Amino acid sequence: MTGLATSRNRAAPHAASSSSSSSSAALRASVMRGLRAEVKTLSPALFYDAEGARLFEEICRLPEYYPTRTEHAILARHAGELAAHAGPGCALIEYGSGAGVKVRYLLDRLERPVAYVPVDISREQLLDVARERAGQYPGLRILPVCADYTTAFELPALPSSARRVAFFPGSTIGNFHPAEAGAFLRRVRHVVGRTGGLILGVDRRKDPRLLHAAYNDSAGVTAAFNVNLLTRLNREFGGEFNLDLFRHRAFFDDATSRIEMHLEARVAHTVCVGGEAIQFDAGETIHTECSYKYDRPRLEALAEAGGFRVEALYSDDRDWFWEAWLVPAETCCQNP
Ligand code: AVI
């Protein structure tokens, strides 16, 4: 295993808070901009402080929250086919590797992979995962990169003959707005080059009642995850939110094909944040997250916007989730 490569350090969908003062000033400015806006909006990246990351792990185990266990089942069943698409001797690059559990289905089945490149902003977890995988896959080069994978980052040197295959599981692509998702895929397309590929976890459109239940679980964990954002604003951004005056709201919007999560003010009141008064009407919300759900035309449009085409789709028995195999579109010629 070689050393840790570091790139720019900004918050990502699964990132713990960044430590550098310039990035925390930028984060503070974006929080204040979001709270001053006509439609109050905060970045979902703010969910993932230590408590938020813990609550998200709990969400993944909830009976109503199907994506995690469904994706595991697809990977357990189809890892062999995905590995065959990747081909022998590939370099596997995982975007937002986190605890790096799902990648094991692929590493177990890939034919003589030359390298595994986990990319994550959380340095400590990245190093833990790199050490663990090194023990589990002796002989495999593990090249961790500490970076915000939502922006351009530098890859470690890889053998030029190795096909580059990106892995972005978890349906985190759904937390990007369509234009951001297209831009993200274009960056991935640039990284994997003309001959590479992308294994992408995608949550599918389905009965809105199932979606509603997944984001309004009966144990209230998703609500706690959402409200925890206010606790973070109080602790890190000089907020004085009274948590009892806000409630969790999540609903599916059919027209945009997305779950929206909001924090709704129960009564009209004013909150002081960083010395500034922020006015809330009764029922007014802070929009905290979108989670887009894809059907085939939407996924194909996304792939096309990113310079890919959908070559194969693997789903579960209930057709709730996809593990998609995307390859560069022939028409995409702007990048190498
Ligand atoms: C991380 N992401 C894919 C989750 C989702 O389903 O959009 C985040 C989440 N929000 C509420 N529950 C889970």
Coordinates of C-alpha atoms and ligand atoms in Angstrom, one line a residue:
M1 CA 0.0 0.0 0.0
T2 CA 1.4 3.4 -0.9
G3 CA 0.8 6.7 1.0
L4 CA -2.3 8.8 1.1
A5 CA -2.9 11.2 -1.7
T6 CA -4.7 14.4 -0.6
S7 CA -6.8 16.7 -2.8
R8 CA -9.0 19.7 -2.1
N9 CA -10.9 19.4 1.2
R10 CA -14.5 20.5 0.9
A11 CA -17.7 19.0 2.2
A12 CA -19.2 16.2 0.1
P13 CA -22.5 14.3 0.4
H14 CA -21.0 11.8 2.8
A15 CA -18.3 14.0 4.4
A16 CA -17.6 14.7 8.0
S17 CA -16.9 18.4 8.6
S18 CA -13.8 19.8 7.1
S19 CA -11.1 21.3 9.4
S20 CA -9.4 23.9 7.3
S21 CA -10.4 27.5 8.2
S22 CA -10.9 28.7 4.6
S23 CA -13.3 25.9 3.9
S24 CA -15.2 26.4 7.1
A25 CA -15.5 30.1 6.3
A26 CA -16.9 29.1 2.9
L27 CA -19.3 26.7 4.6
R28 CA -20.4 29.4 7.0
A29 CA -21.0 31.8 4.1
S30 CA -23.0 29.2 2.2
V31 CA -25.1 28.4 5.3
M32 CA -25.9 32.1 5.8
R33 CA -26.7 32.5 2.1
G34 CA -29.1 29.5 2.3
L35 CA -30.9 30.9 5.4
R36 CA -31.3 34.4 3.8
A37 CA -32.7 33.0 0.6
E38 CA -36.3 33.4 -0.5
V39 CA -36.7 29.6 -0.3
K40 CA -34.5 28.7 2.7
T41 CA -32.1 25.9 1.6
L42 CA -29.2 24.1 3.2
S43 CA -26.7 21.6 1.7
P44 CA -27.3 18.0 2.5
A45 CA -23.5 17.8 3.1
L46 CA -24.3 19.4 6.5
F47 CA -26.1 16.3 7.7
Y48 CA -22.9 14.4 8.1
D49 CA -21.2 15.5 11.3
A50 CA -20.3 12.6 13.6
E51 CA -23.9 12.2 15.0
G52 CA -25.4 12.6 11.5
A53 CA -23.1 9.9 10.1
R54 CA -24.2 7.6 13.0
L55 CA -27.8 8.4 12.4
F56 CA -27.4 7.6 8.7
E57 CA -25.9 4.2 9.6
E58 CA -29.0 3.6 11.7
I59 CA -31.3 4.7 8.8
C60 CA -29.6 2.1 6.6
R61 CA -30.7 -0.6 9.0
L62 CA -34.4 0.6 9.3
P63 CA -37.1 -1.8 8.0
E64 CA -38.6 1.0 5.9
Y65 CA -35.3 2.2 4.3
Y66 CA -34.9 -0.4 1.6
P67 CA -32.0 1.1 -0.6
T68 CA -29.1 -0.2 1.4
R69 CA -30.2 -3.8 1.8
T70 CA -31.6 -3.9 -1.7
E71 CA -28.3 -2.8 -3.2
H72 CA -26.4 -5.4 -1.1
A73 CA -28.7 -8.1 -2.5
I74 CA -28.1 -6.9 -6.1
L75 CA -24.4 -6.8 -5.6
A76 CA -24.4 -10.2 -3.9
R77 CA -26.2 -11.7 -6.9
H78 CA -24.7 -9.8 -9.8
A79 CA -21.1 -9.0 -8.7
G80 CA -19.8 -11.7 -11.1
E81 CA -21.5 -10.1 -14.1
L82 CA -20.3 -6.6 -13.1
A83 CA -16.8 -7.9 -12.7
A84 CA -17.0 -9.5 -16.1
H85 CA -18.0 -6.1 -17.5
A86 CA -15.0 -4.5 -15.8
G87 CA -12.7 -7.1 -17.3
P88 CA -9.3 -8.4 -16.1
G89 CA -6.7 -6.2 -14.7
C90 CA -8.8 -3.1 -14.0
A91 CA -8.2 -0.3 -11.5
L92 CA -11.3 0.2 -9.4
I93 CA -11.9 3.7 -8.2
E94 CA -14.6 4.1 -5.5
Y95 CA -16.2 7.5 -5.1
G96 CA -17.1 8.2 -1.5
S97 CA -15.8 4.9 -0.2
G98 CA -17.0 5.5 3.4
A99 CA -16.9 2.2 5.3
G100 CA -16.1 0.6 2.0
V101 CA -18.3 -2.5 2.6
K102 CA -20.1 -2.8 -0.8
V103 CA -16.9 -2.8 -2.7
R104 CA -16.0 -6.2 -1.3
Y105 CA -18.6 -7.9 -3.5
L106 CA -16.6 -6.5 -6.5
L107 CA -13.1 -7.1 -5.1
D108 CA -14.1 -10.7 -4.4
R109 CA -15.0 -11.2 -8.0
L110 CA -12.8 -9.0 -10.1
E111 CA -10.2 -10.8 -12.2
R112 CA -6.6 -9.8 -11.1
P113 CA -7.5 -6.1 -10.4
V114 CA -4.3 -4.0 -10.4
A115 CA -5.4 -1.4 -7.9
Y116 CA -8.2 -0.3 -5.6
V117 CA -8.5 3.5 -5.2
P118 CA -10.9 4.5 -2.4
V119 CA -11.7 8.3 -2.5
D120 CA -13.2 9.9 0.5
I121 CA -13.0 13.2 2.4
S122 CA -12.9 11.5 5.8
R123 CA -9.2 10.8 6.2
E124 CA -9.4 8.6 9.3
Q125 CA -12.1 6.3 7.9
L126 CA -10.2 6.2 4.5
L127 CA -7.0 5.0 6.2
D128 CA -8.9 2.5 8.3
V129 CA -10.6 1.1 5.2
A130 CA -7.3 1.0 3.2
R131 CA -5.6 -0.9 6.0
E132 CA -8.5 -3.4 6.3
R133 CA -8.7 -4.0 2.6
A134 CA -4.9 -4.4 2.4
G135 CA -5.2 -7.2 5.0
Q136 CA -8.1 -8.8 3.1
Y137 CA -6.6 -8.6 -0.4
P138 CA -2.9 -9.2 -0.1
G139 CA -1.1 -8.3 -3.4
L140 CA -3.8 -5.7 -4.4
R141 CA -2.4 -2.2 -4.6
I142 CA -4.6 0.1 -2.4
L143 CA -4.1 3.7 -3.2
P144 CA -6.4 5.9 -0.9
V145 CA -7.1 9.5 -2.0
C146 CA -8.4 12.0 0.5
A147 CA -10.5 14.3 -1.5
D148 CA -13.9 15.8 -2.1
Y149 CA -15.0 13.5 -4.9
T150 CA -17.7 16.0 -6.0
T151 CA -14.9 18.2 -7.4
A152 CA -11.9 17.4 -9.7
F153 CA -9.1 15.5 -7.8
E154 CA -5.8 14.0 -8.7
L155 CA -5.5 10.3 -9.1
P156 CA -2.4 8.4 -8.0
A157 CA -0.3 7.0 -10.9
L158 CA -2.0 3.9 -12.3
P159 CA -0.6 1.5 -14.9
S160 CA -1.5 2.9 -18.3
S161 CA -2.8 -0.5 -19.5
A162 CA -5.3 -0.8 -16.6
R163 CA -8.9 -0.1 -17.5
R164 CA -10.3 2.4 -15.1
V165 CA -13.6 1.4 -13.5
A166 CA -15.4 3.8 -11.2
F167 CA -17.8 2.6 -8.5
F168 CA -20.4 5.0 -7.0
P169 CA -22.9 3.0 -4.9
G170 CA -25.6 4.0 -2.4
S171 CA -27.8 6.0 -4.8
T172 CA -25.9 9.1 -3.6
I173 CA -26.2 10.3 -7.3
G174 CA -29.9 10.9 -6.3
N175 CA -28.8 13.7 -3.9
F176 CA -27.5 15.7 -6.8
H177 CA -29.8 17.9 -8.8
P178 CA -29.9 16.7 -12.5
A179 CA -27.5 19.4 -13.7
E180 CA -25.0 18.6 -10.9
A181 CA -25.4 14.9 -11.5
G182 CA -24.6 15.4 -15.2
A183 CA -21.5 17.5 -14.3
F184 CA -20.4 14.9 -11.8
L185 CA -20.7 12.1 -14.3
R186 CA -18.7 14.1 -16.9
R187 CA -15.9 14.4 -14.3
V188 CA -16.1 10.6 -13.8
R189 CA -16.1 10.1 -17.5
H190 CA -12.9 12.2 -17.7
V191 CA -11.3 10.1 -15.0
V192 CA -12.1 6.7 -16.6
G193 CA -11.3 7.8 -20.1
R194 CA -12.5 6.3 -23.4
T195 CA -12.0 2.7 -22.3
G196 CA -13.3 2.8 -18.8
G197 CA -16.7 2.2 -17.1
L198 CA -18.9 3.2 -14.2
I199 CA -20.8 1.0 -11.8
L200 CA -23.6 3.2 -10.4
G201 CA -26.1 2.6 -7.7
V202 CA -29.5 4.1 -8.6
D203 CA -32.7 4.2 -6.6
R204 CA -35.7 3.6 -8.9
R205 CA -39.1 5.4 -9.1
K206 CA -41.7 3.3 -7.3
D207 CA -45.0 3.4 -5.4
P208 CA -44.9 6.8 -3.6
R209 CA -46.2 5.1 -0.4
L210 CA -43.0 3.1 -0.2
L211 CA -40.9 6.2 -0.8
H212 CA -42.8 8.1 1.8
A213 CA -42.3 5.3 4.4
A214 CA -38.6 5.2 3.7
Y215 CA -38.2 8.9 4.5
N216 CA -40.7 9.0 7.3
D217 CA -39.8 5.9 9.3
S218 CA -41.9 4.9 12.3
A219 CA -38.9 5.0 14.7
G220 CA -38.3 8.7 13.9
V221 CA -34.6 8.2 12.9
T222 CA -34.9 10.1 9.7
A223 CA -36.6 12.9 11.6
A224 CA -33.7 12.9 14.1
F225 CA -31.2 12.9 11.2
N226 CA -32.9 15.9 9.7
V227 CA -33.3 17.9 12.9
N228 CA -29.7 17.1 13.9
L229 CA -28.7 19.6 11.2
L230 CA -30.1 22.4 13.4
T231 CA -28.1 21.0 16.4
R232 CA -25.0 21.3 14.1
L233 CA -25.9 24.9 13.2
N234 CA -26.3 25.8 16.9
R235 CA -22.9 24.2 17.7
E236 CA -20.8 25.3 14.7
F237 CA -22.4 28.3 13.2
G238 CA -23.7 30.3 16.2
G239 CA -27.3 29.2 15.7
E240 CA -29.9 29.6 18.4
F241 CA -32.5 27.2 17.0
N242 CA -35.1 25.8 19.4
L243 CA -35.4 22.3 18.0
D244 CA -38.9 22.0 19.4
L245 CA -40.1 24.7 17.1
F246 CA -39.3 22.7 13.9
R247 CA -40.6 19.4 12.6
H248 CA -39.4 16.9 9.9
R249 CA -41.2 16.9 6.6
A250 CA -40.5 14.5 3.7
F251 CA -42.7 13.9 0.7
F252 CA -42.4 12.6 -2.9
D253 CA -42.9 15.2 -5.7
D254 CA -44.0 13.3 -8.8
A255 CA -43.2 16.1 -11.3
T256 CA -39.5 16.3 -10.3
S257 CA -39.4 12.6 -9.3
R258 CA -37.7 13.4 -6.0
I259 CA -38.2 13.1 -2.3
E260 CA -37.8 16.5 -0.7
M261 CA -36.8 16.8 3.0
H262 CA -37.6 19.9 4.9
L263 CA -37.5 21.3 8.4
E264 CA -40.8 23.1 9.0
A265 CA -41.3 25.9 11.5
R266 CA -44.3 25.1 13.7
V267 CA -44.9 28.7 14.5
A268 CA -43.8 32.1 13.3
H269 CA -40.6 33.1 15.1
T270 CA -37.1 34.6 14.7
V271 CA -33.9 32.7 15.1
C272 CA -30.5 34.3 15.7
V273 CA -27.8 32.6 13.6
G274 CA -24.2 34.0 13.7
G275 CA -25.5 37.2 15.1
E276 CA -28.1 37.6 12.3
A277 CA -31.9 37.5 12.8
I278 CA -33.6 34.9 10.5
Q279 CA -37.3 35.2 10.3
F280 CA -39.6 32.2 9.9
D281 CA -43.3 32.3 9.1
A282 CA -45.5 29.5 10.6
G283 CA -45.2 26.5 8.1
E284 CA -42.1 28.0 6.4
T285 CA -39.4 25.4 5.7
I286 CA -35.7 25.0 5.3
H287 CA -35.2 22.6 2.3
T288 CA -32.5 20.2 3.4
E289 CA -32.3 17.4 0.8
C290 CA -33.5 16.1 -2.5
S291 CA -33.3 12.5 -3.3
Y292 CA -34.1 11.9 -7.0
K293 CA -35.6 8.6 -8.1
Y294 CA -34.9 7.4 -11.6
D295 CA -36.8 5.5 -14.3
R296 CA -35.1 4.3 -17.5
P297 CA -35.6 7.4 -19.6
R298 CA -34.3 9.6 -16.7
L299 CA -31.3 7.4 -16.2
E300 CA -30.5 7.3 -19.9
A301 CA -30.8 11.1 -20.0
L302 CA -28.5 11.4 -17.1
A303 CA -25.9 9.0 -18.6
E304 CA -26.0 10.9 -21.9
A305 CA -25.5 14.2 -20.1
G306 CA -22.4 12.7 -18.4
G307 CA -21.0 11.3 -21.7
F308 CA -22.0 7.7 -20.9
R309 CA -24.5 5.2 -22.1
V310 CA -26.3 2.5 -20.1
E311 CA -25.0 -0.9 -21.2
A312 CA -26.5 -3.1 -18.6
L313 CA -28.8 -2.8 -15.6
Y314 CA -29.1 -5.2 -12.7
S315 CA -32.1 -5.0 -10.4
D316 CA -33.6 -6.8 -7.4
D317 CA -36.7 -9.1 -7.3
R318 CA -39.0 -6.1 -6.6
D319 CA -37.4 -3.8 -9.2
W320 CA -36.7 -1.2 -6.6
F321 CA -33.1 -0.4 -7.2
W322 CA -30.5 -0.6 -10.0
E323 CA -26.8 -1.3 -10.2
A324 CA -26.1 0.2 -13.6
W325 CA -23.1 -0.5 -15.8
L326 CA -22.3 2.6 -17.8
V327 CA -19.7 2.9 -20.6
P328 CA -18.4 6.0 -22.4
A329 CA -20.7 7.0 -25.2
E330 CA -19.0 6.9 -28.6
T331 CA -20.2 10.4 -29.3
C332 CA -18.4 11.8 -26.3
C333 CA -15.2 13.1 -27.7
Q334 CA -14.4 16.3 -25.7
N335 CA -12.2 14.4 -23.2
P336 CA -9.5 11.8 -23.7
Ligands
AVI1 C1 -27.2 9.3 1.1 N1 -28.5 9.3 0.4 C2 -28.4 8.3 -0.7 C3 -29.6 9.1 1.3 C4 -30.9 9.1 0.4 O1 -31.7 8.2 0.6 O2 -31.1 10.1 -0.3 C5 -29.7 10.1 2.4 C6 -30.9 10.0 3.2 N2 -31.7 10.9 3.5 C7 -32.7 10.5 4.3 N3 -32.6 9.2 4.4 C8 -31.5 8.8 3.8

